[in-house]
XYZ file of C-alpha atoms in Angstrom:
470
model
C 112.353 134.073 166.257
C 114.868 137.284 165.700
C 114.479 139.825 168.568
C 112.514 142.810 167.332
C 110.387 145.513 169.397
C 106.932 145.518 169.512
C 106.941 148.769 167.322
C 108.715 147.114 164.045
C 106.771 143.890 164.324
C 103.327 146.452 163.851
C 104.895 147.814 161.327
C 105.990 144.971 159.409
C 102.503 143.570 159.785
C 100.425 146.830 158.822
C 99.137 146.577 162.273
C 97.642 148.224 165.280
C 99.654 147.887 168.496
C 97.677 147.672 171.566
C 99.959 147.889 174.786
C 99.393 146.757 178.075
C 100.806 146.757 181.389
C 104.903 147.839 181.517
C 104.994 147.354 177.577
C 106.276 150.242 175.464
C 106.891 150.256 171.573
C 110.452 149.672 171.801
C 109.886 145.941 174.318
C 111.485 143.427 172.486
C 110.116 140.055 172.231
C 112.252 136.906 170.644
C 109.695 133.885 171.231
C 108.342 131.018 169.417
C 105.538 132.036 167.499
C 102.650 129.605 167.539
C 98.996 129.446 167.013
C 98.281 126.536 169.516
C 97.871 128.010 173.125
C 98.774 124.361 174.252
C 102.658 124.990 172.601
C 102.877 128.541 174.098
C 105.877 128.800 176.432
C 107.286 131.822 178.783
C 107.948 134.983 176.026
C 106.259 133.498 173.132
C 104.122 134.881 170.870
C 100.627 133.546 169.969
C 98.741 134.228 166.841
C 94.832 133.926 167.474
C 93.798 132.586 164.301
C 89.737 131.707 163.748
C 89.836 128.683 162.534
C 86.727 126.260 160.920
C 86.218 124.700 164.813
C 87.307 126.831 166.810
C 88.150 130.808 167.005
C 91.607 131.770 168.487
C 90.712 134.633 170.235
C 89.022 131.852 172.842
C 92.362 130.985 173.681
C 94.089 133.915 174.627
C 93.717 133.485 178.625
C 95.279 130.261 177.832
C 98.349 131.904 176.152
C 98.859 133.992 178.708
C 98.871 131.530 181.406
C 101.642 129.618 179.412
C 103.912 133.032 179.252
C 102.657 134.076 175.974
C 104.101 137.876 176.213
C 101.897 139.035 172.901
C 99.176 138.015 170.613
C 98.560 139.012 166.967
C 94.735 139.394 166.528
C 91.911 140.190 164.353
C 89.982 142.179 167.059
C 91.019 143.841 170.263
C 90.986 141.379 172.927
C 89.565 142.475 177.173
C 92.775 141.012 177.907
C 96.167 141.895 180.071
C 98.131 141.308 176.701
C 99.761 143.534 174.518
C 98.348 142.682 171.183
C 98.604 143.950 167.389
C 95.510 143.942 165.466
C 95.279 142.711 161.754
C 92.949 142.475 159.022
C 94.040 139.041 158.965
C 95.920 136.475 160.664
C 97.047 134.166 158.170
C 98.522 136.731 156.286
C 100.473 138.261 159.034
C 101.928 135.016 159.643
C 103.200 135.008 156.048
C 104.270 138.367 156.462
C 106.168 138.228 159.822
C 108.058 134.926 158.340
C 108.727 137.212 155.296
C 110.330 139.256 157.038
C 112.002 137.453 159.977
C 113.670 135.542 156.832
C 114.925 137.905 155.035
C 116.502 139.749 157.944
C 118.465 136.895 158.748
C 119.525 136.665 155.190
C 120.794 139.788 155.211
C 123.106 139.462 158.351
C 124.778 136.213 157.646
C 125.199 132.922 155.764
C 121.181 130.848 155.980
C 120.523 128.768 152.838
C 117.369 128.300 152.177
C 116.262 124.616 150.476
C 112.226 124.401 149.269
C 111.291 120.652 148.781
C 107.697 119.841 146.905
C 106.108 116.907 144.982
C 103.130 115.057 144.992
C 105.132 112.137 146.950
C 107.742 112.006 149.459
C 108.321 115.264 150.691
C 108.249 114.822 154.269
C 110.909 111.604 154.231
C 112.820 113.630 152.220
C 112.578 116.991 154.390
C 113.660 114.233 157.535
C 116.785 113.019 155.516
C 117.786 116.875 154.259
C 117.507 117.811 157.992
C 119.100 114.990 159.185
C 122.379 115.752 157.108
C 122.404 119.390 157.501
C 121.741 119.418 161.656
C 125.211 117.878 161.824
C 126.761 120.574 159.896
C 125.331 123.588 161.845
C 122.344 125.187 163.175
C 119.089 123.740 160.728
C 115.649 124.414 160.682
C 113.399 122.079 158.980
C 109.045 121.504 159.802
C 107.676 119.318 162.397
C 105.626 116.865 161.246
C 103.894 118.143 158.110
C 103.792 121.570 158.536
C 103.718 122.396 154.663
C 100.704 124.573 154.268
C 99.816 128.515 154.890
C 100.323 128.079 158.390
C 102.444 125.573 159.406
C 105.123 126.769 156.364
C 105.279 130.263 157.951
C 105.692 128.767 161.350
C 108.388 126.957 160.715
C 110.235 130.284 159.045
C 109.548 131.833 162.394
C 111.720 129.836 163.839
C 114.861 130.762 162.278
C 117.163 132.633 164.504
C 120.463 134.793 164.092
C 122.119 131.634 164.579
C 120.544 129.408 162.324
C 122.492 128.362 158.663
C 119.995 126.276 157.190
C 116.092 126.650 156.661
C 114.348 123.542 155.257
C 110.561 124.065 154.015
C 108.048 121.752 152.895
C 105.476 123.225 150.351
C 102.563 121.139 149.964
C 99.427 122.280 148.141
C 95.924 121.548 148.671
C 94.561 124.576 145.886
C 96.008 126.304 142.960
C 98.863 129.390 143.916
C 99.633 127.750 147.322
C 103.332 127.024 146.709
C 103.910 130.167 144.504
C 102.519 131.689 147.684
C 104.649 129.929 149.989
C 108.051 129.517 148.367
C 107.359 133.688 147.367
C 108.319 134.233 151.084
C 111.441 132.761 151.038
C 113.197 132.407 147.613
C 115.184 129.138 148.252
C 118.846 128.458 147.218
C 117.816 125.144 146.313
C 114.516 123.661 144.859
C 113.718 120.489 145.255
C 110.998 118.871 143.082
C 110.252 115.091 143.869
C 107.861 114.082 141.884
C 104.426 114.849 139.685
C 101.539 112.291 140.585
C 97.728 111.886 141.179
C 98.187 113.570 145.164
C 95.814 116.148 145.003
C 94.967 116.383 142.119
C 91.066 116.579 142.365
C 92.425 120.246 143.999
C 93.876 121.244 140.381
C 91.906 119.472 137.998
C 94.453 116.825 136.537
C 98.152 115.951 136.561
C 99.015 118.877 134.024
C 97.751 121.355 136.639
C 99.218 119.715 139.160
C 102.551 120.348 137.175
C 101.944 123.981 136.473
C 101.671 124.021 140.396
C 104.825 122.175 142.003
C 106.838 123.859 138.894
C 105.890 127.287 140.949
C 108.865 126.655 143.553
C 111.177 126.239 140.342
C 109.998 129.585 139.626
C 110.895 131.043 143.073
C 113.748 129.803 143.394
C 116.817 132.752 143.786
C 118.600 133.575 140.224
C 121.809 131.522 140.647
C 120.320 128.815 143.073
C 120.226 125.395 142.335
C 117.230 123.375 140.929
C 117.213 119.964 142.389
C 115.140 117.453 139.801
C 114.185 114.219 138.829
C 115.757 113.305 135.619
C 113.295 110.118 135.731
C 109.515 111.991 135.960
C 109.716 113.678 132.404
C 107.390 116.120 134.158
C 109.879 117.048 136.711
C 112.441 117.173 133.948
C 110.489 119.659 131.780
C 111.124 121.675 134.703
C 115.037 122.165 134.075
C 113.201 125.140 131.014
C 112.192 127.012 133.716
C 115.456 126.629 135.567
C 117.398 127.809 132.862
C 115.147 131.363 132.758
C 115.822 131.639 136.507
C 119.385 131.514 136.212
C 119.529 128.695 137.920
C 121.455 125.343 137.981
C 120.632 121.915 137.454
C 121.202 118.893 139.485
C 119.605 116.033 138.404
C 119.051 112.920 140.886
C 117.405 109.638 139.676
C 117.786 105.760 138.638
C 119.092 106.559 135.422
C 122.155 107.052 133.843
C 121.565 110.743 133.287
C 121.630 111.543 137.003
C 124.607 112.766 138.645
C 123.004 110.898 141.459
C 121.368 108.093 141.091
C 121.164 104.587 142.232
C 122.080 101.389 141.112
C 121.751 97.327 142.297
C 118.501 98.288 144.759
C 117.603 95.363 146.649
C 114.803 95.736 149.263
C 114.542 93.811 152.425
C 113.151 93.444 155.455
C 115.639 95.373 157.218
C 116.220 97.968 154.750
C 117.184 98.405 151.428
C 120.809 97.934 150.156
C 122.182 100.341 146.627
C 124.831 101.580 145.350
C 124.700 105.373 145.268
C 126.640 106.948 142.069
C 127.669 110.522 143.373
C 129.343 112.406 140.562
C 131.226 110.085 139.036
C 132.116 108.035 142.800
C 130.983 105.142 143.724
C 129.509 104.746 147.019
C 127.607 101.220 149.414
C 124.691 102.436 150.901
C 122.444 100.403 153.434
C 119.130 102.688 154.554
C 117.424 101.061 157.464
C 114.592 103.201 156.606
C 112.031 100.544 154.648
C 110.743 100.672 151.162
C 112.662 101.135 147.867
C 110.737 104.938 147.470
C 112.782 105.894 149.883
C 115.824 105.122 147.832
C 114.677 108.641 145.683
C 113.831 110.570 148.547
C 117.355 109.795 149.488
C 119.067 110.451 146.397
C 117.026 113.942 146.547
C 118.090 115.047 150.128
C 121.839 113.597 148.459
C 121.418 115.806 145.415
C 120.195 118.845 147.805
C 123.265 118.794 150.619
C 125.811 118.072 147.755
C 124.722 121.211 146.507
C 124.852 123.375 149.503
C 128.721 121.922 149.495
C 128.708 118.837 151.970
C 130.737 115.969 151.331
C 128.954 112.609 149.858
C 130.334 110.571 152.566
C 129.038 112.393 155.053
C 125.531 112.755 153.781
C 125.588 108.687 153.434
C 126.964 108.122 156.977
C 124.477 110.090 158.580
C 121.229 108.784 156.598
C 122.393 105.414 157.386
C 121.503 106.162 160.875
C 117.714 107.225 160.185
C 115.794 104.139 161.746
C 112.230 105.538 160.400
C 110.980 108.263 158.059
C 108.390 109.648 160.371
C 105.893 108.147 162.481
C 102.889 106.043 160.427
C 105.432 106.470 157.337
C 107.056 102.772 156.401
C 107.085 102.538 160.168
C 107.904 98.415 161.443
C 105.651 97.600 164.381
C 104.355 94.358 165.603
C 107.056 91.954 165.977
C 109.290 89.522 164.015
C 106.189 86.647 164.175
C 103.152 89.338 162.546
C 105.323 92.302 161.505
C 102.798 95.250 160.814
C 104.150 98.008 158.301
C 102.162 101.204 159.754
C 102.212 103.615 156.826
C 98.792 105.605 156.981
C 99.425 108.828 157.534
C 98.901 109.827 154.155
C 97.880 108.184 150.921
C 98.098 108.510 146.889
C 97.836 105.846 143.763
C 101.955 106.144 143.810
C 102.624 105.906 147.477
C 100.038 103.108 147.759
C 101.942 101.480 145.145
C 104.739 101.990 146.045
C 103.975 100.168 149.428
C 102.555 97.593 148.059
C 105.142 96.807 146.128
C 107.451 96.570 149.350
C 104.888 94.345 151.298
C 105.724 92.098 147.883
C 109.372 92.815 148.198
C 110.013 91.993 151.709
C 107.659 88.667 152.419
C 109.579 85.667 152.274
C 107.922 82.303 150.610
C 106.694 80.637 153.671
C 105.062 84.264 154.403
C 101.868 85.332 154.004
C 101.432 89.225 152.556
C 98.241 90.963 154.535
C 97.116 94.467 153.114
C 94.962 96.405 154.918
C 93.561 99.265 152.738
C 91.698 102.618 153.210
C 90.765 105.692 151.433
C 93.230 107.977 149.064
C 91.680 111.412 149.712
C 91.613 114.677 147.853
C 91.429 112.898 144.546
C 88.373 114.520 143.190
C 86.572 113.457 139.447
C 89.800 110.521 139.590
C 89.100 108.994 142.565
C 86.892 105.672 141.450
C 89.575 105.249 138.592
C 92.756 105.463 140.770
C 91.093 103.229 144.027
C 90.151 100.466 140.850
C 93.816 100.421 140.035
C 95.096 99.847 143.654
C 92.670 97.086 143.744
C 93.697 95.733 140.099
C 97.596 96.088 141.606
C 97.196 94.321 145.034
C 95.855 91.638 142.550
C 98.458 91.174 140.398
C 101.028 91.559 143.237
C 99.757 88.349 144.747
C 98.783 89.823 147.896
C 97.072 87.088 149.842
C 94.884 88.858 152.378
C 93.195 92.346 150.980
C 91.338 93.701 153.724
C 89.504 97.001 152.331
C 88.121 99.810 155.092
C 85.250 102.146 154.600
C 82.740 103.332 151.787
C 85.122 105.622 150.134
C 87.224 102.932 149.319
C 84.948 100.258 148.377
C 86.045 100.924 144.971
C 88.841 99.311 145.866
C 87.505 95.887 147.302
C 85.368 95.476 143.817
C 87.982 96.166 142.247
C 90.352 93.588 143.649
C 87.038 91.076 143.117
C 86.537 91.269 139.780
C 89.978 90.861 138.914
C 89.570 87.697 141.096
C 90.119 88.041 144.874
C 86.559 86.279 145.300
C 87.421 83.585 147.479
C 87.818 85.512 150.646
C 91.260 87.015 149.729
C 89.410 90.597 149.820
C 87.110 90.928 152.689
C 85.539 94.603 153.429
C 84.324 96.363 156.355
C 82.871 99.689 156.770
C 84.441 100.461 160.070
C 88.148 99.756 161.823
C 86.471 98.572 164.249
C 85.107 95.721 162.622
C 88.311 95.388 160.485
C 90.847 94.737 163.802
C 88.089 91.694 165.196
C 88.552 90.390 161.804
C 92.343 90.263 161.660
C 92.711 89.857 165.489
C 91.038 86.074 164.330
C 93.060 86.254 160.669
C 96.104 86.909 161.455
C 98.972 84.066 161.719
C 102.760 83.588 162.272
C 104.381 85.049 159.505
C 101.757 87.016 158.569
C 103.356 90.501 156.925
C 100.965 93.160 157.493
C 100.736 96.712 155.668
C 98.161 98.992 156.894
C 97.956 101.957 153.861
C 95.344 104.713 153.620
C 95.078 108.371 153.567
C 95.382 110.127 156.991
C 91.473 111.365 156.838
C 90.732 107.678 156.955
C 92.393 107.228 160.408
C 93.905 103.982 159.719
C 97.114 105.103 161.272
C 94.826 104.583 164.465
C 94.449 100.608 163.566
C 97.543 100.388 162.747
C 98.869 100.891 165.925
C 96.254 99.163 167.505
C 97.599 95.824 165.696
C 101.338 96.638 166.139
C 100.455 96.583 169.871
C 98.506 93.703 170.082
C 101.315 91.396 168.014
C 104.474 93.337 169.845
């Protein structure tokens, strides 16, 4: 974070400050701000959030023994720690990032890029970052920090120094990334894709337009609007754009992008394109595995293009990137059973979409092995969507469809009735059960994709088998 004394950051948060020891209004502090006592290091500063398990204000010894040198609170603390007192944590999260952003705005030359859509936004976040960190100082979220707390984290850590800020805005209720992408007013918007994520949160894919289409609406007048001239959803988005003052760059598979993709072939090492960059013509080769990626790619393309890197530098550097993320795409196993650990997270298009690359990269003498979970937060559409993953796995030929607890048991009848009866879909109610069953399945050649949603814990199994066949 930006050094600033204890006195402005009370101000800036509306609250209370509560010194202790040698502290004065005018200490400065410059640490990482965190809400995990176990990530607190010497001058940090740790925000004691209650949270559904467990109340922050428990950990505030622990802060302090990690060199936490102040902690934002909801109630004065018996503690050696200076401390401001809010009404509310989570908000003065949002409002220190606020702030903290907009300083560093004003003193020099940060761009800001916002990336949201119902698929993809974390590869694409990786790839964005991955371009920009070679250009000059980036910040971009670990992991998946995309909601009201982890978003705001990540702003905090924007210094004097740093050029680029990279959010993810993901969205679990209605106003989330209004909220969110309100804080920071990006240069550049960047909307992947409208699907069925979420969407038992909003009540259907039209709300779940009205809310990605919020960081269009946030994004600075004269900034760029990064969209997918393929998802006529996304596209409808270029209206509100234009009433932002802001410019359109339009990434895709089709013609009408100004970059887009052409001659995608998918294999086991990676998938192989041609990228069309405004006009040029450019061979691409992404290790990172699945043809989804190839959007995600043309997205984080689209997005540094715009901030004024070269195309052939954003190409060599993403043909570097080995994997995503971890439990995204992510090749385990070995070359005899390869297992394709991909469940940290789950919708109908990202299951589909991996599927469809477990199709892609099995050779003929091959067997294709899916091992499917849950698709969470899908509300009223959730039977529907699991009977179409089921109907797809189906008609994708995939031999072995090995379905994992009651939530997605939808799925295994499913994949029955459309006639996977003969022991081609098996189901089991726990992982457990699931790994004896493929540690006795299993065979040379065997390609294996483990897919679910991350509340499923899947991810767990999957590593589990990419162990056992290393």
């Amino acid at each position: 974070m930006i050094s600033l004394t204890l006195s402005r950051i009370a101000d800036v948060l509306g609250g209370t400050l509560v010194l202790r020891g040698a502290d004065s209004a005018d200490t400065v502090v410059s640490g990482t701000v965190d809400t995990d006592s176990r990530l607190i290091g010497p001058g940090d500063i740790f925000v004691a959030k209650p949270g559904e398990h467990a109340d922050g204000h428990d950990f505030i010894p622990a802060a302090m023994e990690r060199g936490a040198v102040l902690a934002i609170v909801e109630r004065r603390v018996d503690a050696a720690i200076t401390q401001i007192v809010v009404p509310g944590a989570v908000h003065a999260l949002a409002d220190l990032a606020r702030f903290v952003v907009r300083e560093v705005r004003s003193r020099g030359a940060l761009q800001i890029v916002g990336i949201t859509g119902s698929n993809g936004k974390t590869t694409t976040k990786n790839m964005l970052a991955l371009i920009l960190e070679a250009e000059d100082e980036t910040v971009a979220p670990q992991a998946s920090f995309n909601n009201d707390v982890g978003a705001p984290l990540t702003m905090l850590r924007v210094t004097e120094r740093t050029r680029y800020l990279v959010s993810e805005f993901g969205a679990s209720a209605p106003g989330e990334i209004a909220r969110l992408a309100g804080l920071v007013h990006p240069d550049v918007g960047v909307v992947l894709m409208v699907g069925m994520a979420h969407a038992g949160g909003f009540g259907g894919i039209e709300s779940t337009f009205v809310e990605k289409s919020q960081l269009i609406h946030a994004v600075r007048p004269g900034g760029v609007a990064v969209l997918n001239a393929d998802d006529p959803r996304v596209a409808a988005m270029a209206g509100i754009a234009a009433e932002r003052g802001a410019t359109v760059r339009w990434f895709g598979r089709g013609s009408a992008a100004e970059v887009r993709a052409e001659d995608v072939e998918v294999t086991p090492e990676g998938t192989r394109f041609r990228a069309i960059i405004d006009g040029d013509v450019f061979p691409v080769v992404l290790r990172v595995l699945g043809e989804h990626h190839v959007m995600n790619a043309l997205a984080a393309i689209a997005a540094a293009t715009s901030l004024g890197i070269g195309p052939e530098a954003c190409l060599e550097r993403l043909e570097t990137m080995e994997l995503a993320e971890r439990w995204r795409m992510q090749p385990m196993g070995s070359d005899r059973v390869r297992i394709i650990n991909d469940a940290y997270n789950a919708s109908p298009d990202s299951m589909a979409a991996a599927l469809r690359t477990l199709a892609q990269i099995t050779g003929p003498d091959q067997r294709t092995v899916a091992v499917l979970g849950a698709m969470s937060e899908l509300g009223e559409y959730a039977g529907e969507e699991h009977d179409r993953v089921g109907l797809l796995a189906v008609r994708l030929r995939i031999q072995r469809i090995v379905v994992i607890g009651s939530a997605a048991r939808r799925l295994y009848l499913s994949a029955i009735s459309e006639g996977s009866w003969d022991g081609e879909a098996v189901f089991f109610e726990t992982a457990d059960d699931a790994y004896e069953y493929l540690m006795s399945e299993l065979r040379d050649g065997d390609r294996v994709l483990v897919k679910s949603s991350n509340s499923a814990g899947l991810r767990h199994l999957g590593d589990r088998l990419g162990e056992s066949f290393s």
